[in-house]
Amino acid sequence: MKHLLGINDLSPEEIQDVLNRADYYAKALADGRWDRAKLDNKIVLTLFFENSTRTLTSFDIAAKRLGADVVNWNVQTSSIKKDESFSDTIDTLSAMNPDAIVIRHSEYGAPGFVAGRVNCPVINAGDSWREHPTQALLDALTIIQEKGSLNGLIISICGDVAHSRVANSNAQLLTKMGANVRFVAPEFLMPQKLPAQGIACFDNIEEGIKDADVVMCLRIQKERMDRGSIPSDAAYFNKYGLTLERLSHAKPDVLVMHPGPMNRGVEIADDVADDPTRSLMKKQVSNGIPTRMAVLDMLMGE
Ligand code: NCD
């Protein structure tokens, strides 16, 4: 692996390698024993052109846990605001020789464009609705910790699938690793083209989560939609909100996931989000650290 641009580029064996390393770091963090100097003297440059809480902070912490220094470039205070072009900005930053670049951008394929211009590994932290590979990897780690394996599980991904890079990367990873993926969304939030073979589509949530082992909820990505096509929060919750009543159609030991940020009372009810036995959201966030340590180590470590 030279860069991590998308799950699309990875074989099942490569996915398993990253998951094994992420599992190693999850256990090492719990025991307090790992090589804190693994990335000593390396510089990780984060370029976030879109907002982030979880992804940016966990890349920052993951890099520092391995001894790297992190430079968080900020679009608001950058020369992009003086009309410098994206490619000139990338060439400028590349001339400072960072050891890795982590990028999030609203343009489809921007991380691949950057990878073609710089001399260091590039990690995609989310581009448009295309891919968010480290989110899919940390979600897979979380499911495996709870269920032992992905193989044969029924995993329903519910909500604004059409605009979600999380759904896109997860659907590819999960099908490559043997899970049965379902998309559950109203027609206008269902993608035109499915990211993998074998995905079953449902517009009725009760049917879509029937017998599911895992239900993944997604926010409506209003920033990627025309104002006119955004449904009212109440109408959406009424038909698609994940409530305890609806969840009773899934397996009794169903687990609920959400990549965050969540909009309570829109795609998910409070009592589902806060259910201490079924909701994995905090575990997902915690697993962002070992997963990103694994990726940084594999791309930058000697
Ligand atoms: C998501 C993202 O930005 O792709 N969040 C995340 O990284 N955990 C999902 C979203 O914005 O809804």
Short mmCIF file of C-alpha atoms and ligand atoms in Angstrom, two decimals:
data_model
loop_
_atom_site.label_atom_id
_atom_site.label_comp_id
_atom_site.label_asym_id
_atom_site.label_seq_id
_atom_site.Cartn_x
_atom_site.Cartn_y
_atom_site.Cartn_z
CA MET A 1 0.00 0.00 0.00
CA LYS A 2 1.41 3.38 -1.08
CA HIS A 3 -1.63 5.55 -0.38
CA LEU A 4 -5.07 4.91 1.13
CA LEU A 5 -7.51 6.49 -1.30
CA GLY A 6 -10.48 4.14 -1.09
CA ILE A 7 -11.74 0.69 -0.16
CA ASN A 8 -12.25 0.18 -3.89
CA ASP A 9 -8.45 -0.19 -4.31
CA LEU A 10 -8.06 -2.82 -1.56
CA SER A 11 -8.24 -6.60 -1.78
CA PRO A 12 -9.85 -8.59 1.05
CA GLU A 13 -6.32 -9.61 2.14
CA GLU A 14 -5.18 -5.99 2.34
CA ILE A 15 -8.31 -5.06 4.31
CA GLN A 16 -7.60 -7.95 6.70
CA ASP A 17 -3.99 -6.76 7.14
CA VAL A 18 -5.15 -3.28 8.17
CA LEU A 19 -7.80 -4.75 10.49
CA ASN A 20 -5.20 -7.03 12.11
CA ARG A 21 -2.89 -4.08 12.72
CA ALA A 22 -5.80 -1.97 14.02
CA ASP A 23 -6.77 -4.79 16.40
CA TYR A 24 -3.14 -4.95 17.56
CA TYR A 25 -3.15 -1.21 18.33
CA ALA A 26 -6.58 -1.39 20.04
CA LYS A 27 -5.20 -4.02 22.43
CA ALA A 28 -1.88 -2.20 22.82
CA LEU A 29 -3.67 1.05 23.73
CA ALA A 30 -5.74 -0.82 26.33
CA ASP A 31 -2.56 -2.32 27.86
CA GLY A 32 -0.60 0.92 27.56
CA ARG A 33 2.18 -0.88 25.66
CA TRP A 34 3.21 0.12 22.14
CA ASP A 35 6.12 1.79 20.36
CA ARG A 36 5.53 5.47 21.07
CA ALA A 37 8.53 6.42 18.91
CA LYS A 38 7.40 4.49 15.81
CA LEU A 39 6.94 7.68 13.77
CA ASP A 40 9.54 9.85 15.53
CA ASN A 41 10.78 12.76 13.41
CA LYS A 42 7.94 12.33 10.89
CA ILE A 43 5.48 15.07 10.05
CA VAL A 44 1.83 14.39 9.21
CA LEU A 45 0.08 17.25 7.43
CA THR A 46 -3.73 17.35 7.70
CA LEU A 47 -5.62 19.27 4.99
CA PHE A 48 -9.31 19.47 5.87
CA PHE A 49 -11.37 21.45 3.37
CA GLU A 50 -14.57 20.35 5.15
CA ASN A 51 -15.52 20.41 8.82
CA SER A 52 -14.72 17.48 11.06
CA THR A 53 -14.76 16.56 14.74
CA ARG A 54 -14.05 12.82 14.90
CA THR A 55 -11.87 12.23 11.85
CA LEU A 56 -9.53 15.21 12.20
CA THR A 57 -9.05 14.83 15.95
CA SER A 58 -8.47 11.09 15.78
CA PHE A 59 -5.88 11.35 12.99
CA ASP A 60 -4.14 14.01 15.11
CA ILE A 61 -4.17 11.84 18.24
CA ALA A 62 -3.24 8.66 16.34
CA ALA A 63 -0.19 10.33 14.77
CA LYS A 64 0.92 11.77 18.14
CA ARG A 65 0.47 8.42 19.90
CA LEU A 66 3.08 7.08 17.44
CA GLY A 67 5.48 9.97 18.02
CA ALA A 68 4.83 11.96 14.82
CA ASP A 69 4.41 15.72 14.75
CA VAL A 70 1.15 16.95 13.24
CA VAL A 71 0.57 20.15 11.28
CA ASN A 72 -3.13 20.96 11.00
CA TRP A 73 -3.37 23.25 7.97
CA ASN A 74 -6.48 25.43 8.15
CA VAL A 75 -8.35 26.40 4.99
CA GLN A 76 -9.86 29.48 6.66
CA THR A 77 -6.46 31.06 7.38
CA SER A 78 -4.78 29.78 4.19
CA SER A 79 -3.97 31.49 0.89
CA ILE A 80 -6.92 29.64 -0.69
CA LYS A 81 -8.76 32.69 0.71
CA LYS A 82 -6.47 34.85 -1.48
CA ASP A 83 -7.63 32.87 -4.54
CA GLU A 84 -4.61 30.59 -4.73
CA SER A 85 -5.63 27.53 -6.75
CA PHE A 86 -5.99 24.08 -5.21
CA SER A 87 -3.12 22.67 -7.30
CA ASP A 88 -0.77 25.57 -6.44
CA THR A 89 -1.65 25.13 -2.77
CA ILE A 90 -0.84 21.42 -2.96
CA ASP A 91 2.46 22.06 -4.81
CA THR A 92 3.41 24.66 -2.19
CA LEU A 93 2.72 22.35 0.73
CA SER A 94 4.43 19.44 -1.03
CA ALA A 95 7.60 21.55 -1.41
CA MET A 96 7.85 21.49 2.41
CA ASN A 97 8.24 17.69 2.27
CA PRO A 98 5.69 16.37 4.77
CA ASP A 99 5.97 12.63 5.45
CA ALA A 100 2.24 12.01 4.91
CA ILE A 101 -0.84 14.02 3.94
CA VAL A 102 -4.33 13.37 5.29
CA ILE A 103 -6.95 15.12 3.18
CA ARG A 104 -10.72 15.70 3.31
CA HIS A 105 -12.32 17.53 0.38
CA SER A 106 -15.77 18.04 -1.09
CA GLU A 107 -14.53 17.29 -4.64
CA TYR A 108 -14.84 13.73 -5.97
CA GLY A 109 -11.36 12.21 -6.32
CA ALA A 110 -9.41 15.12 -4.78
CA PRO A 111 -7.19 12.77 -2.68
CA GLY A 112 -6.18 10.85 -5.82
CA PHE A 113 -5.32 14.12 -7.57
CA VAL A 114 -3.10 15.08 -4.62
CA ALA A 115 -1.46 11.63 -4.58
CA GLY A 116 -0.42 12.22 -8.20
CA ARG A 117 1.40 15.48 -7.33
CA VAL A 118 3.20 14.82 -4.04
CA ASN A 119 6.07 12.57 -2.89
CA CYS A 120 4.52 11.11 0.26
CA PRO A 121 1.64 8.80 1.20
CA VAL A 122 -1.82 10.36 0.92
CA ILE A 123 -4.70 9.22 3.11
CA ASN A 124 -8.28 9.99 2.13
CA ALA A 125 -10.24 11.31 5.12
CA GLY A 126 -13.40 11.65 3.00
CA ASP A 127 -14.00 13.00 -0.51
CA SER A 128 -17.46 14.14 -1.62
CA TRP A 129 -19.88 11.18 -1.47
CA ARG A 130 -17.21 8.85 -2.91
CA GLU A 131 -15.09 7.24 -0.19
CA HIS A 132 -14.17 7.47 3.50
CA PRO A 133 -11.95 4.40 3.85
CA THR A 134 -10.74 4.85 7.45
CA GLN A 135 -14.36 5.17 8.64
CA ALA A 136 -15.23 1.84 6.98
CA LEU A 137 -12.14 0.23 8.52
CA LEU A 138 -12.92 1.46 12.03
CA ASP A 139 -16.54 0.36 11.63
CA ALA A 140 -15.36 -3.11 10.57
CA LEU A 141 -13.00 -3.31 13.57
CA THR A 142 -15.91 -2.36 15.86
CA ILE A 143 -18.27 -5.00 14.42
CA ILE A 144 -15.58 -7.72 14.56
CA GLN A 145 -14.86 -6.90 18.23
CA GLU A 146 -18.56 -7.47 19.00
CA LYS A 147 -19.50 -10.28 16.61
CA GLY A 148 -16.19 -12.03 15.96
CA SER A 149 -16.42 -11.77 12.15
CA LEU A 150 -18.18 -9.93 9.33
CA ASN A 151 -18.88 -13.07 7.33
CA GLY A 152 -22.60 -13.81 6.92
CA LEU A 153 -23.86 -10.86 8.97
CA ILE A 154 -26.89 -8.89 7.77
CA ILE A 155 -25.94 -5.21 7.89
CA SER A 156 -28.60 -2.61 7.06
CA ILE A 157 -27.32 0.85 6.15
CA CYS A 158 -30.22 3.29 6.63
CA GLY A 159 -30.75 6.89 5.66
CA ASP A 160 -29.20 9.21 3.10
CA VAL A 161 -27.23 6.53 1.29
CA ALA A 162 -27.10 8.53 -1.95
CA HIS A 163 -24.87 11.30 -0.53
CA SER A 164 -22.85 9.21 1.92
CA ARG A 165 -19.18 8.35 1.44
CA VAL A 166 -19.49 6.34 4.66
CA ALA A 167 -22.17 4.11 3.08
CA ASN A 168 -20.15 3.81 -0.11
CA SER A 169 -16.93 2.70 1.60
CA ASN A 170 -18.73 0.50 4.12
CA ALA A 171 -20.81 -1.29 1.48
CA GLN A 172 -17.65 -2.12 -0.48
CA LEU A 173 -15.68 -3.28 2.55
CA LEU A 174 -18.51 -5.31 4.06
CA THR A 175 -19.38 -7.13 0.84
CA LYS A 176 -15.68 -7.87 0.17
CA MET A 177 -15.49 -9.42 3.65
CA GLY A 178 -18.59 -11.62 3.21
CA ALA A 179 -21.39 -9.63 4.89
CA ASN A 180 -24.88 -9.20 3.40
CA VAL A 181 -25.44 -5.48 2.90
CA ARG A 182 -28.82 -3.80 2.62
CA PHE A 183 -29.52 -0.17 1.76
CA VAL A 184 -32.65 1.29 3.37
CA ALA A 185 -33.75 4.70 2.09
CA PRO A 186 -36.57 6.57 0.41
CA GLU A 187 -36.16 6.49 -3.36
CA PHE A 188 -34.74 10.03 -3.57
CA LEU A 189 -31.96 9.12 -1.10
CA MET A 190 -31.07 5.80 -2.77
CA PRO A 191 -27.99 5.90 -5.05
CA GLN A 192 -28.53 5.49 -8.81
CA LYS A 193 -25.61 3.09 -9.02
CA LEU A 194 -24.84 0.59 -6.27
CA PRO A 195 -21.20 0.46 -5.07
CA ALA A 196 -21.01 -3.35 -4.93
CA GLN A 197 -22.79 -6.44 -6.18
CA GLY A 198 -25.39 -8.18 -4.06
CA ILE A 199 -26.70 -5.16 -2.15
CA ALA A 200 -30.45 -5.46 -1.46
CA CYS A 201 -32.45 -2.19 -1.51
CA PHE A 202 -35.51 -1.37 0.61
CA ASP A 203 -37.64 1.74 0.92
CA ASN A 204 -39.50 0.42 3.97
CA ILE A 205 -37.41 0.55 7.13
CA GLU A 206 -39.22 -2.25 8.99
CA GLU A 207 -38.56 -4.62 6.07
CA GLY A 208 -35.04 -3.31 5.53
CA ILE A 209 -33.91 -3.99 9.10
CA LYS A 210 -35.80 -7.28 9.53
CA ASP A 211 -33.41 -9.84 11.13
CA ALA A 212 -30.46 -7.46 10.82
CA ASP A 213 -27.37 -8.07 12.99
CA VAL A 214 -26.23 -4.47 12.62
CA VAL A 215 -28.12 -1.29 11.72
CA MET A 216 -26.00 1.65 10.58
CA CYS A 217 -27.76 5.01 10.64
CA LEU A 218 -26.78 7.95 8.47
CA ARG A 219 -27.46 11.68 8.73
CA ILE A 220 -29.19 13.49 5.86
CA GLN A 221 -26.29 15.25 4.13
CA LYS A 222 -28.12 18.53 3.63
CA GLU A 223 -24.96 20.27 2.41
CA ARG A 224 -24.96 17.96 -0.63
CA MET A 225 -28.64 18.49 -1.53
CA ASP A 226 -30.81 21.17 -3.15
CA ARG A 227 -32.83 23.03 -0.55
CA GLY A 228 -36.06 21.99 -2.26
CA SER A 229 -35.41 18.28 -1.89
CA ILE A 230 -34.65 18.33 1.87
CA PRO A 231 -37.57 16.73 3.76
CA SER A 232 -38.81 18.20 7.05
CA ASP A 233 -37.13 16.63 10.09
CA ALA A 234 -40.47 15.52 11.56
CA ALA A 235 -41.75 13.93 8.34
CA TYR A 236 -38.48 12.08 7.86
CA PHE A 237 -38.37 10.81 11.46
CA ASN A 238 -41.97 9.67 11.17
CA LYS A 239 -41.17 7.41 8.22
CA TYR A 240 -37.48 6.56 8.61
CA GLY A 241 -36.34 7.46 12.14
CA LEU A 242 -34.79 4.50 13.97
CA THR A 243 -36.98 3.97 17.06
CA LEU A 244 -36.95 1.14 19.61
CA GLU A 245 -40.24 -0.06 18.14
CA ARG A 246 -38.75 -0.33 14.65
CA LEU A 247 -35.57 -1.91 16.00
CA SER A 248 -37.66 -4.80 17.39
CA HIS A 249 -37.87 -6.10 13.79
CA ALA A 250 -34.10 -6.74 13.79
CA LYS A 251 -32.34 -9.62 15.61
CA PRO A 252 -32.70 -9.43 19.43
CA ASP A 253 -28.93 -8.80 19.78
CA VAL A 254 -28.85 -6.15 17.01
CA LEU A 255 -26.16 -3.49 17.28
CA VAL A 256 -26.69 0.12 16.25
CA MET A 257 -23.97 2.21 14.65
CA HIS A 258 -23.68 5.78 13.43
CA PRO A 259 -20.55 7.45 12.00
CA GLY A 260 -21.62 10.78 13.51
CA PRO A 261 -22.45 13.58 13.54
CA MET A 262 -25.95 12.38 14.41
CA ASN A 263 -29.12 14.41 14.25
CA ARG A 264 -31.28 13.15 17.11
CA GLY A 265 -34.97 13.03 16.35
CA VAL A 266 -34.30 12.94 12.60
CA GLU A 267 -32.61 9.65 11.64
CA ILE A 268 -32.41 8.23 15.18
CA ALA A 269 -34.40 8.43 18.42
CA ASP A 270 -32.68 9.40 21.68
CA ASP A 271 -33.37 6.09 23.40
CA VAL A 272 -31.79 4.14 20.53
CA ALA A 273 -28.76 6.44 20.33
CA ASP A 274 -28.20 6.19 24.09
CA ASP A 275 -29.03 2.47 24.50
CA PRO A 276 -26.07 1.24 26.57
CA THR A 277 -26.22 -2.35 25.29
CA ARG A 278 -26.94 -1.82 21.62
CA SER A 279 -25.42 1.51 20.62
CA LEU A 280 -21.79 1.27 19.46
CA MET A 281 -21.23 4.95 18.67
CA LYS A 282 -18.69 5.66 21.40
CA LYS A 283 -16.79 2.47 20.53
CA GLN A 284 -16.69 3.59 16.91
CA VAL A 285 -15.16 6.89 17.96
CA SER A 286 -12.59 5.19 20.23
CA ASN A 287 -11.67 2.74 17.45
CA GLY A 288 -10.82 5.67 15.19
CA ILE A 289 -7.51 5.97 17.06
CA PRO A 290 -6.09 2.42 16.68
CA THR A 291 -7.42 2.18 13.11
CA ARG A 292 -5.70 5.40 12.08
CA MET A 293 -2.54 4.41 13.98
CA ALA A 294 -2.55 1.21 11.90
CA VAL A 295 -2.94 3.10 8.63
CA LEU A 296 -0.25 5.68 9.49
CA ASP A 297 2.13 2.93 10.64
CA MET A 298 1.57 0.84 7.51
CA LEU A 299 2.09 3.78 5.16
CA MET A 300 4.85 5.63 7.01
CA GLY A 301 6.58 3.19 9.38
CA GLU A 302 9.92 1.64 8.42
C1 NCD B 1 -19.02 11.56 8.19
C2 NCD B 1 -18.25 12.27 7.12
O1 NCD B 1 -17.81 13.40 7.28
O2 NCD B 1 -18.10 11.64 6.11
N1 NCD B 1 -18.57 11.65 9.47
C3 NCD B 1 -17.38 11.08 9.89
O3 NCD B 1 -16.36 11.24 9.27
N2 NCD B 1 -17.42 10.33 10.99
C4 NCD B 1 -20.47 11.55 8.01
C5 NCD B 1 -21.23 12.83 7.92
O4 NCD B 1 -20.71 13.92 7.74
O5 NCD B 1 -22.46 12.71 8.01
#
